[in-house]
Short mmCIF file of C-alpha atoms in Angstrom, two decimals:
data_model
loop_
_atom_site.label_atom_id
_atom_site.label_comp_id
_atom_site.label_asym_id
_atom_site.label_seq_id
_atom_site.Cartn_x
_atom_site.Cartn_y
_atom_site.Cartn_z
CA MET A 1 -0.47 0.49 -0.06
CA LEU A 2 2.83 2.06 1.33
CA THR A 3 6.16 2.13 1.74
CA LEU A 4 8.98 4.96 2.35
CA GLN A 5 12.79 4.48 2.53
CA ASN A 6 14.96 6.30 3.96
CA ILE A 7 12.92 9.94 3.08
CA SER A 8 14.39 12.84 4.35
CA TYR A 9 13.39 16.14 4.25
CA LEU A 10 15.42 20.15 4.17
CA HIS A 11 13.59 22.97 5.19
CA THR A 12 14.24 25.46 2.68
CA ASN A 13 16.67 27.53 4.71
CA ARG A 14 18.77 24.38 4.45
CA ASP A 15 18.32 23.26 8.25
CA LEU A 16 17.06 19.26 8.75
CA LEU A 17 13.67 18.40 9.28
CA PHE A 18 14.08 14.57 9.63
CA ASP A 19 16.43 11.98 8.16
CA LYS A 20 15.39 8.29 6.63
CA ILE A 21 12.03 7.76 7.81
CA THR A 22 11.78 4.06 6.99
CA PHE A 23 7.64 3.04 7.92
CA THR A 24 5.22 0.79 5.64
CA ALA A 25 0.93 1.18 6.28
CA ASN A 26 -0.59 -1.68 5.66
CA ASN A 27 -3.02 -2.29 3.16
CA HIS A 28 -6.51 -1.32 5.92
CA GLU A 29 -4.00 -0.62 8.64
CA LYS A 30 -5.20 2.68 11.48
CA ILE A 31 -1.97 4.12 12.14
CA ALA A 32 -1.98 7.21 14.16
CA LEU A 33 1.61 9.52 13.94
CA ILE A 34 2.13 10.65 17.02
CA GLY A 35 5.34 12.87 17.93
CA ASN A 36 5.60 15.95 19.04
CA ASN A 37 5.12 19.70 17.67
CA GLY A 38 6.71 20.94 15.09
CA VAL A 39 9.09 18.06 14.74
CA GLY A 40 7.58 16.89 10.90
CA LYS A 41 4.08 15.23 11.44
CA SER A 42 2.70 17.98 8.64
CA THR A 43 5.49 17.97 6.46
CA LEU A 44 5.09 13.82 6.21
CA LEU A 45 1.92 13.82 5.10
CA LYS A 46 2.66 16.51 2.69
CA ILE A 47 4.78 14.30 1.55
CA ILE A 48 3.17 11.26 1.71
CA SER A 49 0.51 13.10 -0.62
CA GLY A 50 2.52 14.64 -2.95
CA GLU A 51 2.01 18.30 -2.00
CA LEU A 52 5.80 18.54 -0.19
CA GLN A 53 9.66 16.63 -2.39
CA ALA A 54 11.50 14.79 0.19
CA SER A 55 15.02 15.67 -0.03
CA ASP A 56 16.17 12.50 -0.11
CA GLY A 57 14.43 8.40 -0.23
CA LEU A 58 11.65 6.48 -1.75
CA LEU A 59 7.68 6.63 -1.69
CA LYS A 60 6.52 3.80 -2.92
CA LEU A 61 2.52 4.32 -3.22
CA ASP A 62 0.27 1.81 -4.49
CA SER A 63 -2.99 4.32 -4.84
CA LYS A 64 -3.55 8.22 -5.49
CA PRO A 65 -3.93 9.33 -0.65
CA TYR A 66 -7.19 11.62 -0.18
CA TYR A 67 -5.11 13.78 2.13
CA VAL A 68 -7.81 16.04 4.47
CA PRO A 69 -5.03 19.13 6.01
CA GLN A 70 -4.89 20.73 9.04
CA ILE A 71 -5.78 23.81 7.45
CA PHE A 72 -7.87 25.36 4.29
CA GLY A 73 -7.58 29.08 4.62
CA GLN A 74 -5.43 28.34 0.35
CA PHE A 75 -9.14 26.81 -0.37
CA ASN A 76 -10.95 29.91 0.25
CA HIS A 77 -11.13 31.46 -2.91
CA LEU A 78 -12.57 28.15 -4.27
CA THR A 79 -16.16 26.82 -4.41
CA ILE A 80 -16.70 23.53 -2.63
CA SER A 81 -16.86 21.76 -5.89
CA GLU A 82 -13.25 23.06 -6.79
CA ALA A 83 -12.18 22.60 -3.98
CA LEU A 84 -13.25 18.92 -3.91
CA ARG A 85 -11.15 19.02 -7.64
CA ILE A 86 -15.37 17.35 -9.26
CA GLU A 87 -16.70 20.17 -10.94
CA ASP A 88 -15.26 19.10 -13.32
CA LYS A 89 -17.05 15.51 -13.73
CA LEU A 90 -19.76 18.05 -11.96
CA ASN A 91 -20.67 19.65 -15.14
CA ALA A 92 -19.87 17.02 -17.92
CA LEU A 93 -22.54 14.80 -16.50
CA ARG A 94 -25.08 17.76 -16.42
CA GLU A 95 -24.47 18.24 -19.58
CA ILE A 96 -24.73 14.41 -20.80
CA LEU A 97 -28.35 14.40 -19.25
CA GLU A 98 -29.86 17.28 -20.92
CA GLY A 99 -28.40 16.14 -23.52
CA ASN A 100 -24.94 17.80 -24.69
CA VAL A 101 -23.69 13.93 -25.19
CA THR A 102 -19.78 15.26 -26.36
CA GLU A 103 -16.37 12.87 -26.51
CA THR A 104 -14.91 15.70 -24.64
CA ASN A 105 -17.65 15.02 -21.67
CA LEU A 106 -18.24 11.32 -22.03
CA ASN A 107 -14.03 11.73 -21.17
CA THR A 108 -14.68 13.48 -18.09
CA LEU A 109 -16.80 11.27 -16.47
CA ASP A 110 -14.59 8.44 -16.79
CA ASP A 111 -17.85 6.10 -16.24
CA ASP A 112 -18.31 7.72 -12.86
CA TRP A 113 -22.43 8.01 -13.04
CA THR A 114 -22.51 7.75 -9.66
CA ILE A 115 -20.51 10.18 -8.85
CA GLU A 116 -23.59 12.80 -7.93
CA ASP A 117 -25.67 10.41 -6.18
CA ARG A 118 -22.01 9.68 -3.44
CA CYS A 119 -21.86 13.90 -3.45
CA LYS A 120 -25.53 13.71 -2.00
CA GLU A 121 -24.65 10.83 -0.24
CA ALA A 122 -21.30 13.07 1.90
CA MET A 123 -22.74 16.00 3.17
CA VAL A 124 -26.46 13.87 4.61
CA TYR A 125 -23.08 11.98 5.88
CA TRP A 126 -21.58 14.55 7.48
CA GLN A 127 -24.73 17.50 8.00
CA LEU A 128 -23.34 19.87 5.03
CA GLN A 129 -27.30 19.02 3.44
CA ASP A 130 -28.12 22.97 3.20
CA LEU A 131 -24.52 23.83 1.67
CA ASP A 132 -24.16 24.00 -1.75
CA PHE A 133 -21.13 22.74 -4.36
CA THR A 134 -21.49 26.03 -6.19
CA GLN A 135 -20.45 28.40 -2.94
CA LYS A 136 -16.90 29.77 -1.92
CA LEU A 137 -15.37 28.05 1.49
CA GLU A 138 -14.30 31.96 2.48
CA SER A 139 -18.77 32.14 3.05
CA LEU A 140 -17.95 28.93 5.88
CA SER A 141 -16.61 27.81 9.39
CA GLY A 142 -13.76 25.41 10.32
CA GLY A 143 -15.69 23.19 11.42
CA GLN A 144 -17.48 23.07 8.05
CA LYS A 145 -14.50 23.58 5.85
CA THR A 146 -13.08 19.91 7.69
CA LYS A 147 -16.37 19.05 6.81
CA VAL A 148 -16.91 19.60 3.25
CA PHE A 149 -13.21 18.00 2.68
CA LEU A 150 -14.53 14.94 4.78
CA ALA A 151 -17.28 14.07 2.63
CA GLY A 152 -14.26 14.30 -0.54
CA ILE A 153 -13.92 10.03 0.85
CA SER A 154 -16.75 9.86 0.78
CA ILE A 155 -16.29 10.79 -3.01
CA HIS A 156 -13.24 9.57 -4.36
CA GLN A 157 -13.87 6.46 -1.96
CA PRO A 158 -9.45 6.31 -2.23
CA GLN A 159 -8.16 3.22 -0.35
CA LEU A 160 -5.16 5.54 1.47
CA ILE A 161 -7.06 8.52 3.93
CA LEU A 162 -3.63 11.59 4.94
CA LEU A 163 -5.73 13.42 7.92
CA ASP A 164 -3.86 15.94 9.64
CA GLU A 165 -6.26 16.98 13.43
CA PRO A 166 -9.27 16.17 11.39
CA SER A 167 -11.20 16.99 14.64
CA ASN A 168 -10.20 20.64 14.86
CA HIS A 169 -13.42 23.05 15.09
CA LEU A 170 -15.30 19.93 14.81
CA ASP A 171 -18.30 20.62 16.86
CA LEU A 172 -19.29 17.34 19.93
CA ALA A 173 -22.04 15.74 17.32
CA GLY A 174 -19.02 16.61 14.87
CA ARG A 175 -17.10 14.73 16.20
CA THR A 176 -19.40 11.49 17.15
CA LEU A 177 -19.79 11.43 13.00
CA LEU A 178 -16.26 11.52 12.63
CA TYR A 179 -15.28 8.73 15.01
CA ASN A 180 -17.91 6.87 13.83
CA PHE A 181 -16.12 7.07 10.87
CA ILE A 182 -12.96 6.02 11.98
CA GLN A 183 -14.08 2.70 13.62
CA ASN A 184 -16.21 1.18 10.03
CA THR A 185 -14.44 2.36 7.22
CA THR A 186 -12.07 -0.39 5.68
CA SER A 187 -10.18 2.15 4.17
CA THR A 188 -6.01 2.62 5.56
CA LEU A 189 -5.76 5.64 7.70
CA ILE A 190 -2.20 7.55 8.74
CA VAL A 191 -3.97 10.01 11.55
CA VAL A 192 -2.10 12.95 13.16
CA SER A 193 -3.69 14.37 16.10
CA HIS A 194 -3.25 15.30 20.24
CA ASP A 195 -7.73 13.41 20.33
CA ARG A 196 -7.22 11.14 22.48
CA LYS A 197 -10.21 9.60 21.74
CA LEU A 198 -9.32 9.69 18.49
CA LEU A 199 -6.37 8.46 18.80
CA ASN A 200 -7.50 4.92 20.90
CA LEU A 201 -9.63 3.92 17.97
CA LEU A 202 -6.43 3.02 15.70
CA ASN A 203 -4.60 0.11 15.88
CA ARG A 204 -1.32 0.93 15.78
CA VAL A 205 0.61 4.10 16.68
CA TYR A 206 3.92 5.79 14.46
CA GLU A 207 5.37 7.88 17.01
CA LEU A 208 7.82 10.52 14.98
CA THR A 209 11.40 11.63 16.76
CA LYS A 210 13.79 13.98 15.83
CA ASN A 211 15.28 9.68 16.11
CA GLY A 212 13.44 8.49 13.27
CA ILE A 213 9.88 6.85 14.13
CA THR A 214 8.69 4.18 15.94
CA ILE A 215 6.38 1.85 16.18
CA TYR A 216 3.70 0.06 19.33
CA GLY A 217 1.33 -2.70 17.56
CA GLY A 218 -1.79 -0.60 19.59
CA ASN A 219 -3.65 2.25 20.12
CA TYR A 220 -3.05 5.40 22.25
CA ASP A 221 -3.78 4.12 25.82
CA PHE A 222 -0.97 0.97 24.97
CA TYR A 223 1.69 3.55 23.66
CA ALA A 224 1.19 5.34 26.52
CA GLU A 225 1.68 1.76 29.08
CA GLN A 226 4.56 1.43 26.39
CA LYS A 227 5.69 4.90 27.36
CA GLN A 228 5.79 4.73 31.02
CA ILE A 229 8.04 1.13 31.21
CA GLU A 230 10.08 3.14 29.12
CA ASN A 231 10.20 6.17 30.26
CA ASN A 232 10.54 4.04 34.14
CA ALA A 233 12.78 3.06 33.05
CA LEU A 234 15.55 5.46 31.12
CA SER A 235 14.93 7.10 35.02
CA GLN A 236 16.99 3.77 36.64
CA ASP A 237 18.95 4.34 33.99
CA ILE A 238 20.33 7.86 34.89
CA GLN A 239 19.66 8.28 38.61
CA SER A 240 22.08 5.16 39.27
CA LYS A 241 24.60 6.74 36.55
CA GLU A 242 24.68 9.66 38.81
CA LYS A 243 25.53 7.40 41.50
CA ALA A 244 28.17 5.78 39.48
CA LEU A 245 29.06 10.01 38.82
CA ARG A 246 28.96 10.75 42.61
CA LYS A 247 31.22 7.59 43.50
CA ALA A 248 33.90 8.44 41.37
CA LYS A 249 34.13 11.92 41.77
CA GLU A 250 34.14 10.77 45.82
CA LYS A 251 37.28 8.33 45.31
CA GLU A 252 39.00 10.89 42.45
CA ARG A 253 38.41 13.15 45.80
CA GLU A 254 39.86 10.59 47.97
CA THR A 255 42.80 9.50 46.07
CA MET A 256 43.78 12.67 45.75
CA GLU A 257 43.08 13.73 49.33
CA ARG A 258 45.63 9.36 50.31
CA GLN A 259 48.20 11.19 47.49
CA GLN A 260 48.74 14.29 49.54
CA LYS A 261 49.47 12.94 53.05
CA LEU A 262 51.62 10.90 50.89
CA ASP A 263 53.82 13.53 49.10
CA SER A 264 53.98 15.57 52.08
CA ARG A 265 55.04 12.78 54.68
CA GLY A 266 57.65 11.85 51.45
CA LYS A 267 59.05 15.66 51.35
CA LYS A 268 59.52 15.67 55.27
CA LYS A 269 60.89 12.45 55.38
CA GLN A 270 63.53 12.83 52.96
CA GLU A 271 64.50 16.84 53.92
CA LYS A 272 65.58 14.52 57.72
CA ALA A 273 67.45 12.34 55.75
CA GLY A 274 69.41 15.37 53.64
CA VAL A 275 68.16 14.01 49.54
CA SER A 276 70.10 16.84 47.53
CA ARG A 277 68.36 20.17 46.43
CA ILE A 278 69.03 17.50 43.07
CA MET A 279 67.35 14.25 43.88
CA MET A 280 64.79 16.34 45.74
CA ASN A 281 63.44 18.47 42.73
CA THR A 282 63.29 14.87 40.76
CA LEU A 283 61.74 12.83 43.67
CA ARG A 284 58.83 16.26 43.74
CA ASN A 285 58.69 15.90 39.36
CA ASN A 286 58.39 12.47 39.78
CA ALA A 287 55.29 13.09 42.94
CA GLU A 288 53.79 15.47 40.13
CA ASN A 289 53.84 13.92 37.37
CA SER A 290 52.01 10.34 39.41
CA THR A 291 49.60 12.87 40.64
CA SER A 292 49.17 14.39 36.64
CA LYS A 293 48.43 10.86 35.38
CA THR A 294 46.23 10.30 38.74
CA LYS A 295 44.24 13.34 37.83
CA SER A 296 44.12 12.59 34.15
CA MET A 297 42.31 8.90 34.98
CA HIS A 298 40.20 10.13 37.16
CA ALA A 299 38.73 13.41 35.55
CA GLU A 300 38.21 10.17 31.73
CA LYS A 301 36.45 8.36 33.27
CA ILE A 302 34.09 11.21 35.29
CA GLY A 303 34.65 12.94 31.44
CA GLY A 304 32.97 9.63 31.08
CA ILE A 305 29.89 9.31 32.67
CA SER A 306 29.12 12.75 32.24
CA GLN A 307 28.57 12.16 28.19
CA GLU A 308 27.03 8.93 29.09
CA LEU A 309 24.24 10.29 31.78
CA GLN A 310 23.70 13.59 29.02
CA GLU A 311 23.20 10.71 26.54
CA LEU A 312 20.54 9.43 29.41
CA ARG A 313 18.98 12.95 30.32
CA SER A 314 18.33 13.84 25.89
CA GLY A 315 16.03 11.01 25.77
CA LEU A 316 13.55 12.12 28.51
CA PRO A 317 10.59 13.93 27.58
CA GLU A 318 9.88 17.43 28.25
CA ILE A 319 8.62 16.68 31.95
CA ASP A 320 9.45 20.82 33.59
CA LYS A 321 5.84 21.95 33.26
CA MET A 322 5.73 25.50 31.79
CA LYS A 323 3.72 28.09 33.86
CA PHE A 324 2.30 31.77 34.39
CA GLY A 325 4.24 32.90 35.78
CA LEU A 326 2.01 36.37 36.52
CA ASN A 327 0.99 37.78 39.24
CA ASN A 328 -2.73 37.30 40.47
CA ALA A 329 -5.38 39.31 38.20
CA ASP A 330 -5.92 42.70 40.69
CA LEU A 331 -9.97 42.32 40.39
CA HIS A 332 -11.21 40.61 44.02
CA HIS A 333 -13.12 37.23 43.33
CA GLY A 334 -16.48 37.34 42.83
CA LYS A 335 -16.36 40.69 41.05
CA THR A 336 -19.37 41.72 38.74
CA LEU A 337 -17.22 41.82 35.36
CA PHE A 338 -19.60 42.01 32.90
CA THR A 339 -24.03 41.00 32.29
CA ALA A 340 -26.09 40.65 29.77
CA THR A 341 -29.72 41.44 29.44
CA ASN A 342 -31.12 40.05 27.62
CA VAL A 343 -28.39 39.91 25.24
CA ASN A 344 -29.28 39.27 21.21
CA TYR A 345 -26.76 40.16 17.97
CA GLY A 346 -27.76 39.56 13.95
CA TYR A 347 -27.72 40.96 10.86
CA ASN A 348 -30.26 42.99 8.62
CA ASP A 349 -34.13 41.65 11.33
CA ASP A 350 -32.84 38.08 11.87
CA LEU A 351 -31.06 36.87 15.27
CA LEU A 352 -28.28 35.01 15.94
CA TRP A 353 -29.84 32.85 19.46
CA GLN A 354 -33.19 31.40 19.04
CA GLU A 355 -33.72 32.65 23.59
CA ASN A 356 -32.46 36.36 24.38
CA LEU A 357 -28.61 35.89 27.05
CA ASN A 358 -29.11 36.76 30.64
CA PHE A 359 -26.08 35.51 31.94
CA GLN A 360 -23.29 37.15 34.61
CA ILE A 361 -19.53 36.86 34.71
CA LEU A 362 -17.69 37.26 37.71
CA SER A 363 -14.38 37.66 38.51
CA GLY A 364 -11.61 34.24 39.42
CA GLU A 365 -14.08 31.63 36.97
CA ARG A 366 -14.14 29.26 34.62
CA ILE A 367 -16.86 29.39 31.93
CA ALA A 368 -16.60 27.04 29.17
CA LEU A 369 -18.88 29.10 25.78
CA LYS A 370 -19.96 26.09 24.59
CA GLY A 371 -22.44 25.67 21.16
CA ALA A 372 -22.23 23.46 17.83
CA ASN A 373 -20.19 25.31 15.19
CA GLY A 374 -22.56 28.26 13.54
CA SER A 375 -23.94 29.33 16.99
CA GLY A 376 -22.21 33.16 17.41
CA LYS A 377 -19.50 31.76 20.24
CA THR A 378 -16.85 33.77 18.63
CA THR A 379 -20.11 36.32 18.29
CA LEU A 380 -20.45 36.51 21.85
CA ILE A 381 -16.62 36.56 22.87
CA LYS A 382 -16.69 39.89 20.96
CA ILE A 383 -19.87 41.73 22.87
CA ILE A 384 -17.78 40.53 26.00
CA THR A 385 -14.42 42.08 25.12
CA GLY A 386 -16.15 45.48 23.31
CA THR A 387 -15.74 44.75 19.99
CA LEU A 388 -19.23 44.12 18.76
CA PRO A 389 -22.42 46.05 20.39
CA PRO A 390 -24.92 43.93 20.70
CA LYS A 391 -28.24 43.84 17.87
CA GLN A 392 -30.65 43.97 21.02
CA GLY A 393 -30.33 44.10 25.14
CA ASN A 394 -28.40 45.75 27.72
CA ILE A 395 -25.45 44.73 28.78
CA TYR A 396 -22.94 46.15 31.15
CA ALA A 397 -18.75 45.05 31.31
CA ALA A 398 -16.69 46.75 34.76
CA THR A 399 -13.07 47.71 33.60
CA TRP A 400 -10.29 45.29 33.06
CA LYS A 401 -7.39 43.78 31.33
CA SER A 402 -8.21 41.18 28.92
CA VAL A 403 -6.16 38.71 26.97
CA TYR A 404 -7.76 37.12 23.43
CA ILE A 405 -5.95 33.70 22.63
CA ASP A 406 -7.25 32.83 19.36
CA GLN A 407 -7.22 29.73 16.44
CA ASP A 408 -5.28 31.92 14.39
CA TYR A 409 -2.84 33.28 17.19
CA SER A 410 -2.92 36.31 16.08
CA LEU A 411 -0.72 37.39 19.21
CA ILE A 412 2.16 36.14 16.95
CA ASP A 413 3.60 38.88 14.32
CA ASN A 414 4.15 37.02 11.52
CA LEU A 415 6.83 39.09 10.75
CA LEU A 416 9.31 39.42 13.66
CA SER A 417 11.79 36.20 15.02
CA VAL A 418 11.18 34.68 18.53
CA TYR A 419 13.24 36.88 19.77
CA GLU A 420 11.55 40.14 18.18
CA GLN A 421 7.82 38.58 19.18
CA ALA A 422 9.71 38.08 22.42
CA GLU A 423 10.75 41.39 22.72
CA LYS A 424 7.67 43.46 21.50
CA PHE A 425 6.18 42.35 24.93
CA ASN A 426 8.89 43.40 27.41
CA ILE A 427 7.37 46.36 28.97
CA SER A 428 8.80 46.25 32.39
CA GLY A 429 12.67 46.23 31.68
CA LEU A 430 13.70 43.06 31.86
CA GLN A 431 17.67 42.68 29.94
CA VAL A 432 18.56 40.20 27.78
CA HIS A 433 19.66 37.24 29.20
CA ASP A 434 16.47 37.05 31.12
CA ILE A 435 13.78 37.44 27.94
CA ARG A 436 16.31 34.77 27.20
CA MET A 437 16.09 32.89 29.50
CA ARG A 438 12.34 33.07 29.64
CA LEU A 439 11.77 31.96 26.09
CA ASN A 440 14.26 28.57 27.17
CA ARG A 441 12.09 27.80 30.41
CA PHE A 442 9.49 27.58 27.46
CA LEU A 443 11.11 26.03 25.60
CA PHE A 444 12.83 28.30 23.36
CA PRO A 445 16.11 27.27 23.11
CA GLN A 446 19.82 29.77 22.04
CA ASN A 447 19.63 28.44 18.13
CA ASP A 448 15.53 28.87 17.40
CA LEU A 449 15.44 33.42 18.56
CA ASP A 450 16.16 33.28 15.58
CA LYS A 451 14.21 31.78 14.23
CA SER A 452 10.47 33.10 12.55
CA CYS A 453 7.62 33.58 13.46
CA SER A 454 6.07 32.40 10.15
CA SER A 455 7.18 29.04 10.42
CA LEU A 456 7.02 27.75 14.11
CA SER A 457 3.62 25.52 14.31
CA GLY A 458 1.02 25.77 16.30
CA GLY A 459 1.97 24.88 19.89
CA GLU A 460 5.42 26.58 19.31
CA LYS A 461 3.16 30.15 18.72
CA MET A 462 0.96 28.78 21.83
CA ARG A 463 3.72 28.26 23.75
CA LEU A 464 5.10 31.18 22.53
CA ILE A 465 2.59 33.94 24.32
CA LEU A 466 2.64 32.24 27.49
CA CYS A 467 5.63 33.06 27.57
CA CYS A 468 5.52 36.55 25.67
CA LEU A 469 2.21 36.81 29.15
CA THR A 470 5.09 36.20 31.33
CA ILE A 471 7.29 38.52 29.99
CA ASN A 472 4.54 41.28 30.26
CA ASN A 473 4.12 40.39 33.61
CA GLU A 474 1.03 42.67 33.75
CA SER A 475 -1.67 39.79 35.06
CA PRO A 476 -4.49 39.42 32.79
CA ASP A 477 -8.40 40.16 34.25
CA LEU A 478 -9.71 38.12 31.65
CA ILE A 479 -8.54 35.49 29.23
CA ILE A 480 -9.77 33.94 26.04
CA LEU A 481 -8.94 31.69 24.48
CA ASP A 482 -10.60 30.79 21.48
CA GLU A 483 -10.00 25.98 20.96
CA PRO A 484 -6.91 26.47 22.47
CA THR A 485 -5.97 22.64 21.90
CA ASN A 486 -6.85 23.05 18.15
CA ASN A 487 -2.53 23.05 17.20
CA LEU A 488 -1.15 21.14 19.93
CA ASP A 489 0.00 17.54 20.71
CA ILE A 490 -0.25 15.79 23.17
CA GLN A 491 2.70 17.08 25.95
CA ASN A 492 1.37 20.73 25.23
CA ILE A 493 -1.44 20.89 25.97
CA GLU A 494 -0.35 19.31 29.35
CA ILE A 495 1.66 21.80 29.54
CA LEU A 496 -0.56 24.46 28.68
CA THR A 497 -2.86 22.81 31.36
CA THR A 498 -0.75 23.62 33.78
CA ALA A 499 0.13 26.40 32.67
CA ILE A 500 -3.18 27.70 33.00
CA ASN A 501 -4.47 25.72 36.18
CA GLU A 502 -1.64 27.74 37.67
CA TYR A 503 -3.72 31.00 37.06
CA GLN A 504 -5.67 32.63 39.09
CA GLY A 505 -7.67 35.39 36.88
CA THR A 506 -11.15 35.00 34.83
CA LEU A 507 -11.08 32.04 33.09
CA ILE A 508 -13.19 31.88 29.56
CA VAL A 509 -12.60 29.01 27.39
CA ILE A 510 -13.89 28.31 24.03
CA SER A 511 -13.71 24.11 23.97
CA HIS A 512 -15.08 21.37 22.02
CA ASP A 513 -12.27 19.08 24.38
CA GLU A 514 -14.51 17.64 27.11
CA TYR A 515 -11.58 15.99 29.21
CA PHE A 516 -9.94 19.56 28.46
CA LEU A 517 -12.27 21.72 30.15
CA GLU A 518 -12.23 18.44 33.06
CA GLN A 519 -8.57 19.17 33.66
CA ILE A 520 -8.77 22.84 33.66
CA ASN A 521 -11.59 23.05 36.14
CA ILE A 522 -14.22 24.42 34.24
CA LYS A 523 -16.60 25.60 37.04
CA LYS A 524 -19.07 27.35 34.58
CA THR A 525 -21.03 26.10 31.40
CA ILE A 526 -22.43 28.99 29.25
CA ASN A 527 -25.55 26.66 26.08
CA LEU A 528 -25.89 28.85 23.13
CA ASN A 529 -28.59 27.66 20.69
#
């Protein structure tokens, strides 16, 4: 079905992303491709799909894969039928049915007489029957765009399907449809996802790291158990090596102390015995050479153990959780921040919500904002933050400092480098080494500081925003997160979860990830109809 042999990829700046990746995907296998953000998962899918060319290696495919990307903005100018590459066939079929039976139309249709029926069935399954194939993708919500490309699977009926974060932007109903499809399909699947429920529906895990691909024969829970066993063994090896290093240093100290005592006694005996000055110098040089040799021997041993220890530690996961490091919000808990009374919004005479909204937001609350795709969650956020007035009803809003982290990470300026972006938030006059230290704490080492923000993955941008908030050093009273886990790997979701739980201010989260909402202790929900 699919074979990759020694696939390597270099960025345009000649930096190596991954090297000599080798694996196969057999018929009907359902594979989870996992790994930390920035390791190259999406790039590998693009190479398999043919969107990118590998720098080196061999790719063998038995059939053309169908690829559902993570980002759809590049298709916004296209109609649904154009984006799915079915417009020519649909037009040819309509012309033939109207009597225009030309050789061109017949060749374009290529005996695919059921394509229109498959299109209708696919759109019904993915709850898109209200859409028209002539609609531009720019008019659709993120969830609708995802469903459009998922509908393309049933239309094209591929043997190999590549899915890059397919549950992103899907509401609960959309995710349920996706889970059912994954369980029932007989096609070969390679899926990049952070959705742990989805990952447990797949029967193999391929972990991509800087060292290559490691294959685990089971679902994500099995993989997590195996990784825990590996990490426990690694921790024991590190403890054993640390113990050996301490013993080696202690042995060195004891040996050198004993050598110094022997040298001192020998010198005194020689002085009492009246040994000549020339002989004394010779004996002293011999003693110094012996001491130097002993030091060199111990230094070599200690250096070898230290090198082994460093290599072992480099294999550990990033277990140090990042923290906001912010002061607590100035507003006392329980203060009324926002009140909505009979609020609604709409265009012309059409109102967005069936019932007017009535709710309060108190300082310190943790609120989930839920609703199906297109239910107006983003609109309500704009009303709460004061960037959009309601169509009807009354609002009260206290004075507060808020930070809105949207799905596009708009707080990040893609024209800046990582360090320049951090410096932009440096209103408290931190020194250069302080900024670099904080960036390093958020997993941006020295080599990444000159990297363009435009080249960062979603998880890297989220981490950079969190770092910028700590550099800003002014704790916001309200943080709004819009689908924060969509572009994060599992490690970064855990990092974000820990950071959020350090924050003591008010939190509003738009998310369909129930597991994440539970982990950040959401206590209140605003449901939109």
